[in-house]
mmCIF file of C-alpha atoms in Angstrom:
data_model
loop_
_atom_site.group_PDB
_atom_site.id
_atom_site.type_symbol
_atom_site.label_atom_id
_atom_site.label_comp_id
_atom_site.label_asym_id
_atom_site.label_seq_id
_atom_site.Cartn_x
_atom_site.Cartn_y
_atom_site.Cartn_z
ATOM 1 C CA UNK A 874 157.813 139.094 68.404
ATOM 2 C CA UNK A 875 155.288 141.586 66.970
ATOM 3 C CA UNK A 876 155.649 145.013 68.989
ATOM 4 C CA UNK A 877 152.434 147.251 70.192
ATOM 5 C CA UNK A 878 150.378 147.277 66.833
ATOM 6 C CA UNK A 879 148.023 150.612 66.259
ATOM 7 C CA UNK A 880 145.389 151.249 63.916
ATOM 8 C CA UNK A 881 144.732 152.778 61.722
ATOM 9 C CA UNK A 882 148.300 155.185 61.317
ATOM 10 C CA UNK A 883 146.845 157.806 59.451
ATOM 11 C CA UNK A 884 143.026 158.872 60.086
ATOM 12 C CA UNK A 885 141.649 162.458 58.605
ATOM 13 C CA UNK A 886 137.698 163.325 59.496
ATOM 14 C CA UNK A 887 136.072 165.894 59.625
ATOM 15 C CA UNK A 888 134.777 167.925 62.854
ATOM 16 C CA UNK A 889 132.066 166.023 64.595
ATOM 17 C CA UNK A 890 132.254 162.878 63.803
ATOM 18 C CA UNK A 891 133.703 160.198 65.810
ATOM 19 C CA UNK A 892 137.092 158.405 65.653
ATOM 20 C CA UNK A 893 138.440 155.467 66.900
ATOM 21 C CA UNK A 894 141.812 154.573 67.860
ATOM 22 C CA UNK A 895 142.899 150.885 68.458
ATOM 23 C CA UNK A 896 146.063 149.171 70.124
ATOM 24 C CA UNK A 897 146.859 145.453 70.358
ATOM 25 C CA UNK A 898 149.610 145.702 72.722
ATOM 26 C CA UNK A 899 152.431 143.036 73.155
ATOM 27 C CA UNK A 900 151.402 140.076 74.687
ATOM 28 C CA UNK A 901 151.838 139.489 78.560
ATOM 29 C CA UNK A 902 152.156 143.050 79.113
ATOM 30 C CA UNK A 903 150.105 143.574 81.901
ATOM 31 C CA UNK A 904 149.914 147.318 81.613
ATOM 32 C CA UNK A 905 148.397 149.725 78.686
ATOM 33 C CA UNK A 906 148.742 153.649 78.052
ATOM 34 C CA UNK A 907 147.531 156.286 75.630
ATOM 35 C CA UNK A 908 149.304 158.800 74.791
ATOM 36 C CA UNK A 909 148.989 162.260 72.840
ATOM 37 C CA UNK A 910 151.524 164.365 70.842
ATOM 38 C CA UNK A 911 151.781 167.915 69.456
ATOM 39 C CA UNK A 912 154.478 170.459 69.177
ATOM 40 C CA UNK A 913 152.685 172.989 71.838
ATOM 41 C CA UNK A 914 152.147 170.164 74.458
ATOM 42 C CA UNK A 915 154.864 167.455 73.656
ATOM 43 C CA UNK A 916 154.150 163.912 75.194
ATOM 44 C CA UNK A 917 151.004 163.500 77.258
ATOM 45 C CA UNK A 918 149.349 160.585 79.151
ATOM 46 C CA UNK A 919 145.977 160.653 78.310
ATOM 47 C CA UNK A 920 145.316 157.002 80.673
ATOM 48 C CA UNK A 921 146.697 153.947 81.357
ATOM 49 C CA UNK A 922 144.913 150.686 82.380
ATOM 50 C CA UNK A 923 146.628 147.363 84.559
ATOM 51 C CA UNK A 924 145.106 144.326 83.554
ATOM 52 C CA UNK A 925 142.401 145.139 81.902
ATOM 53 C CA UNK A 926 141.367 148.324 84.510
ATOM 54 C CA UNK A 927 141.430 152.013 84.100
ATOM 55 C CA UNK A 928 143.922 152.913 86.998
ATOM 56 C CA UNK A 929 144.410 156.427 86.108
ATOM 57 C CA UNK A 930 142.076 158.890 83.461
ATOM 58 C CA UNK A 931 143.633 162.369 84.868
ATOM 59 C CA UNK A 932 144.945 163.119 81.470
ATOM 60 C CA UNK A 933 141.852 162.716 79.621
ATOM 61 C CA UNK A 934 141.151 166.009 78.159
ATOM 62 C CA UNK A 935 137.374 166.458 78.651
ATOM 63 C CA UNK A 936 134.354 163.935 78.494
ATOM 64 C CA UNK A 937 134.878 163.921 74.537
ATOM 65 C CA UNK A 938 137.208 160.937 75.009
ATOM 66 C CA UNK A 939 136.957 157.671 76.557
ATOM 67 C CA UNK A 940 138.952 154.841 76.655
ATOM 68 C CA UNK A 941 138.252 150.935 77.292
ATOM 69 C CA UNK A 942 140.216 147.902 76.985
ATOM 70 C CA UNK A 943 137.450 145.114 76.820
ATOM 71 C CA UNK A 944 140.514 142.128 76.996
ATOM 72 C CA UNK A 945 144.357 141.841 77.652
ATOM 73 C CA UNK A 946 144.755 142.277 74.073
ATOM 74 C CA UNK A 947 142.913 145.053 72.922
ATOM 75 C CA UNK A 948 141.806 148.812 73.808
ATOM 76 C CA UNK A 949 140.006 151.775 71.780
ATOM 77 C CA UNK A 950 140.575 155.378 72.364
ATOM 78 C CA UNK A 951 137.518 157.421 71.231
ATOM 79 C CA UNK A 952 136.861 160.705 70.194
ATOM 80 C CA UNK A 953 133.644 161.957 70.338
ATOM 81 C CA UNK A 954 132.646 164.735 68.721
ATOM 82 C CA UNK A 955 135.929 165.186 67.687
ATOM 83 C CA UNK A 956 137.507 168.943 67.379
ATOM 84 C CA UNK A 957 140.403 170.377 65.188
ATOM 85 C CA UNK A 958 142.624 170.871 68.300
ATOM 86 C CA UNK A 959 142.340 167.181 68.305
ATOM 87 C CA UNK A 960 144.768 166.508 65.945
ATOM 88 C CA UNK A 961 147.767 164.733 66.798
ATOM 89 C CA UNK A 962 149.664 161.354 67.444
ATOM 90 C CA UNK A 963 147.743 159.361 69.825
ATOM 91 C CA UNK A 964 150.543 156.525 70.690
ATOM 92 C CA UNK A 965 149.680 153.013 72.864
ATOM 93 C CA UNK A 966 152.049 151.660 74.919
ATOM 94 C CA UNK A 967 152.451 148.474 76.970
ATOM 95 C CA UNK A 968 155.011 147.503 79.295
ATOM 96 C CA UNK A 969 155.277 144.406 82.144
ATOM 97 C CA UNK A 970 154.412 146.653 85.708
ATOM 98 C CA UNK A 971 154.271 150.232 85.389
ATOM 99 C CA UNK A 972 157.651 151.068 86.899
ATOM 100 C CA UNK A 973 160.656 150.022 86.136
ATOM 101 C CA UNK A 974 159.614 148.067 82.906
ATOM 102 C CA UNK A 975 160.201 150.064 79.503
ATOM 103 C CA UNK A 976 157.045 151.146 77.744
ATOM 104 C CA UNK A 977 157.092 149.476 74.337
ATOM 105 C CA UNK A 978 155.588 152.211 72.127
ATOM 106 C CA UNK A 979 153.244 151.457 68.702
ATOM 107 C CA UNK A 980 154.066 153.610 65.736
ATOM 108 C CA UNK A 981 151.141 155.577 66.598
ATOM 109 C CA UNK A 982 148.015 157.153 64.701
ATOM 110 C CA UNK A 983 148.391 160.168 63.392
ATOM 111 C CA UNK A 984 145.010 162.230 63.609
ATOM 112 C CA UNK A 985 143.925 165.337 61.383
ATOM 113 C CA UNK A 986 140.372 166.630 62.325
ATOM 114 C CA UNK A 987 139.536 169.183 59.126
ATOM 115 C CA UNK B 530 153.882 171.556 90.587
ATOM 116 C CA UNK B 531 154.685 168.048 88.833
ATOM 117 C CA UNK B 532 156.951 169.170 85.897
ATOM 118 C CA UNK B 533 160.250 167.961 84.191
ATOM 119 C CA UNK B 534 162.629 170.510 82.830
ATOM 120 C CA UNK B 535 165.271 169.737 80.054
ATOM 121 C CA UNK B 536 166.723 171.773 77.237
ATOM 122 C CA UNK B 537 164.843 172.215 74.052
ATOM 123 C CA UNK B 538 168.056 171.812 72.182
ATOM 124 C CA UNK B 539 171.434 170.923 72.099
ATOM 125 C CA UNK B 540 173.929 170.907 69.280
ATOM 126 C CA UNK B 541 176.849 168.415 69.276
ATOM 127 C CA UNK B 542 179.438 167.436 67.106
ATOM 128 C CA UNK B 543 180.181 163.845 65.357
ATOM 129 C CA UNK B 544 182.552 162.059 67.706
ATOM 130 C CA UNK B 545 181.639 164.339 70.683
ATOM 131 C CA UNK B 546 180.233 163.244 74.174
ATOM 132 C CA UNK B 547 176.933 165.456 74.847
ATOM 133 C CA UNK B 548 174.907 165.829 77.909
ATOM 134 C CA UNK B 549 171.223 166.164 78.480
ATOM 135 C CA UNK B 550 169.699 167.224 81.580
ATOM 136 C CA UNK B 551 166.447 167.011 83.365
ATOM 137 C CA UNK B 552 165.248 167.940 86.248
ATOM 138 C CA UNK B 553 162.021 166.885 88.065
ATOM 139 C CA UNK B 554 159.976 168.473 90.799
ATOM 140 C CA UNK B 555 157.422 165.766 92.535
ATOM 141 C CA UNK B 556 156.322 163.893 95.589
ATOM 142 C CA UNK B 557 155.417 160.066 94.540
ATOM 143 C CA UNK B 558 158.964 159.870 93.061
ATOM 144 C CA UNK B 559 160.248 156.162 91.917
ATOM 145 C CA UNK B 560 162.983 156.568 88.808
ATOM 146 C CA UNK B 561 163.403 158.188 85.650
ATOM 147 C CA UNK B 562 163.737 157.216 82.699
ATOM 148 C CA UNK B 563 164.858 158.106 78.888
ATOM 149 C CA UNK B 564 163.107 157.553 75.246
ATOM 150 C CA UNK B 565 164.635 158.410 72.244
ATOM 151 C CA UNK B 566 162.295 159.690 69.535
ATOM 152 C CA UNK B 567 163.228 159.990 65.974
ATOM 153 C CA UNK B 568 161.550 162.747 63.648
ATOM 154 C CA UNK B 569 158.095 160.617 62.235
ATOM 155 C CA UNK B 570 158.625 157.930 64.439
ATOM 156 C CA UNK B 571 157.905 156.352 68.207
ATOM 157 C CA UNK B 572 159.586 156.444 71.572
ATOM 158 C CA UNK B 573 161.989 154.134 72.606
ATOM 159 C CA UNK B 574 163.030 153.369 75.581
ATOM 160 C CA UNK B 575 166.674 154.040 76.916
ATOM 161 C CA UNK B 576 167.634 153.117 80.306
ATOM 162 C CA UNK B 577 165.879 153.438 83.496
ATOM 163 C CA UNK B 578 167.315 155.095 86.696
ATOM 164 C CA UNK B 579 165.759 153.731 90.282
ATOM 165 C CA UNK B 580 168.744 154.509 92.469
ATOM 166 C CA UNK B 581 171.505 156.912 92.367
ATOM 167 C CA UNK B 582 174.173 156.556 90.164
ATOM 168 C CA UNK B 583 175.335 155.931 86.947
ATOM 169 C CA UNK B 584 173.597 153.256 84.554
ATOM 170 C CA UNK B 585 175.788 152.168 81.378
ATOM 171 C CA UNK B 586 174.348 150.687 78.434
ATOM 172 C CA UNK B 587 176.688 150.757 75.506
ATOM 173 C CA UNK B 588 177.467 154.543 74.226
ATOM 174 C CA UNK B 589 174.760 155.676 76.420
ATOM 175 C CA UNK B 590 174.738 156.398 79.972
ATOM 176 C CA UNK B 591 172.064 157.905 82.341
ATOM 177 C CA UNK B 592 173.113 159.270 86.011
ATOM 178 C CA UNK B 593 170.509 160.032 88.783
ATOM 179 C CA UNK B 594 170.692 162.128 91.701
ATOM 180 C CA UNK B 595 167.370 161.675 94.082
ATOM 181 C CA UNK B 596 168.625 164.374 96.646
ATOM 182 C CA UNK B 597 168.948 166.883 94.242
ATOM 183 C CA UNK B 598 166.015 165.997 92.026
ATOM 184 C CA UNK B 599 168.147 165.319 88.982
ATOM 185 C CA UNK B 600 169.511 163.412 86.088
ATOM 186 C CA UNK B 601 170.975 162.911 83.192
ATOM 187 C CA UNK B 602 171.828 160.975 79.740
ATOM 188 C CA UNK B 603 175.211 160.923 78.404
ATOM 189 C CA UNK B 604 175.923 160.076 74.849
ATOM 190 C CA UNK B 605 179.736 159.207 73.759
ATOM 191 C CA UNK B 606 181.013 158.762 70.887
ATOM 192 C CA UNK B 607 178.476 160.467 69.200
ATOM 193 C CA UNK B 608 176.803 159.279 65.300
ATOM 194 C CA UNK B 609 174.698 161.435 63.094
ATOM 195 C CA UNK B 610 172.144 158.842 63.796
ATOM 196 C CA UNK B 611 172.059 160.231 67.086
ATOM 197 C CA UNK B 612 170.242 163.283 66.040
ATOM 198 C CA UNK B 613 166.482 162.761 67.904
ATOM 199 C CA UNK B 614 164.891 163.856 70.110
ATOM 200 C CA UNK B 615 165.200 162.843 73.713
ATOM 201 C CA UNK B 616 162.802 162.417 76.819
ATOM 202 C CA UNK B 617 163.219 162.222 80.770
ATOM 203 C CA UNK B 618 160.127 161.057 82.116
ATOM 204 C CA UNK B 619 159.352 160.152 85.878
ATOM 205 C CA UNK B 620 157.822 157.074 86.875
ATOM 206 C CA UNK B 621 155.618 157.528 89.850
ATOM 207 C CA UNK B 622 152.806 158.282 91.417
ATOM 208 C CA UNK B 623 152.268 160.053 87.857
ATOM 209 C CA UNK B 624 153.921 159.325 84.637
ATOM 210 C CA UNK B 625 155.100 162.450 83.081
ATOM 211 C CA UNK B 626 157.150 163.051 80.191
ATOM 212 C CA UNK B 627 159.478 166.073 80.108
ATOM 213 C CA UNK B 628 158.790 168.137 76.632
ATOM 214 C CA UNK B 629 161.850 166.457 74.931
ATOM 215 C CA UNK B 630 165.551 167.607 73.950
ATOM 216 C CA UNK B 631 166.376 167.726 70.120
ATOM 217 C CA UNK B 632 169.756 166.599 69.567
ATOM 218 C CA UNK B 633 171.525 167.947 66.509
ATOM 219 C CA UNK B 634 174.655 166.685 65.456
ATOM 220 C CA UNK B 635 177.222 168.941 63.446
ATOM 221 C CA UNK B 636 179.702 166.361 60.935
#
């Protein structure tokens, strides 16, 4: 079975333009999350969507990003201008139910805003 | 506030059993649960702890103590593949992850 696919892995821009993240997650899985990386902040949840529906955004960092997931099997994460402090790993997730279900992680973008 | 707390490092040796613990501060409180991350690469998930007790999967065991908001993953018998890091994070009303553990393994 193919696992949570992301795209692109490796994405370098310069300040102010836009990026776009995309996830495919597994199929089934009725739940979606973003996630963001660095070394000062570790693992954040940026948002997370159940079928199809933004159910929590808290973790967004400011109106520079937004998030949709138009069908079960696709979402974008978008940056907007984007920023150097940007950079990252932005990681998708999907799982069956948010609880006890593991969260099936993709191998994640890895984001350098010069 | 909503926080996890675990070590920033341990150091273990080949063969060894290690500990890892977390604790977690938060009202909305369902289970916990570990990912192992290796240097370049994604989380994976571990075990997940809804009750109190111990949970055994293979060389890896996670214990959970709701009264005393805290737990823990147990790794016998340990391999140099071992060496990752490692994350509690609390499934809830909020899903946070703790800021990870980095296991290093001595031969």
């Amino acid at each position: 079975d193919a696992g949570v696919i992301q795209s692109p892995r490796h994405e370098v821009t310069e300040m102010g333009q836009e990026v776009t993240l995309r996830c495919k997650p597994i199929s089934g899985h009725d739940y979606l999350f973003w996630y963001r990386q660095t070394m000062m902040r570790g693992l954040e949840l940026l948002i997370y969507f159940n079928n199809n529906v933004p159910i929590d955004d808290s973790g967004m960092p400011e109106d520079r990003f937004s998030a949709k997931m138009p069908n079960a099997s696709f979402s974008t994460l978008k940056i907007q201008p984007s920023e150097p402090r940007d950079s990252a790993v932005y990681f998708c997730a999907s799982s069956f139910s948010g609880g006890s279900q593991p969260q099936h992680f993709g191998d994640g973008t890895r984001l350098s805003i010069l | 506030g909503q926080s996890l707390e675990q070590p920033s490092e341990v150091t273990a040796v080949e063969g060894a059993i290690v500990q890892i613990n977390c604790t977690y501060q938060t009202s909305g409180f369902y289970g916990l649960s570990w990912y192992q991350q290796h240097d370049g690469g994604a989380p994976t998930f571990l075990s997940y702890n809804a009750l109190d007790g111990l949970e055994e999967t293979g060389r890896f065991s996670s214990f959970l103590s709701r009264s005393d908001s805290y737990g823990y993953l147990l790794l016998q018998e340990l391999q140099m593949k071992d060496s990752a890091s490692y994350f509690c994070a609390q499934q809830g009303d909020k899903i946070i992850f703790g800021k990870g553990t980095r296991l290093h393994i001595l031969p």
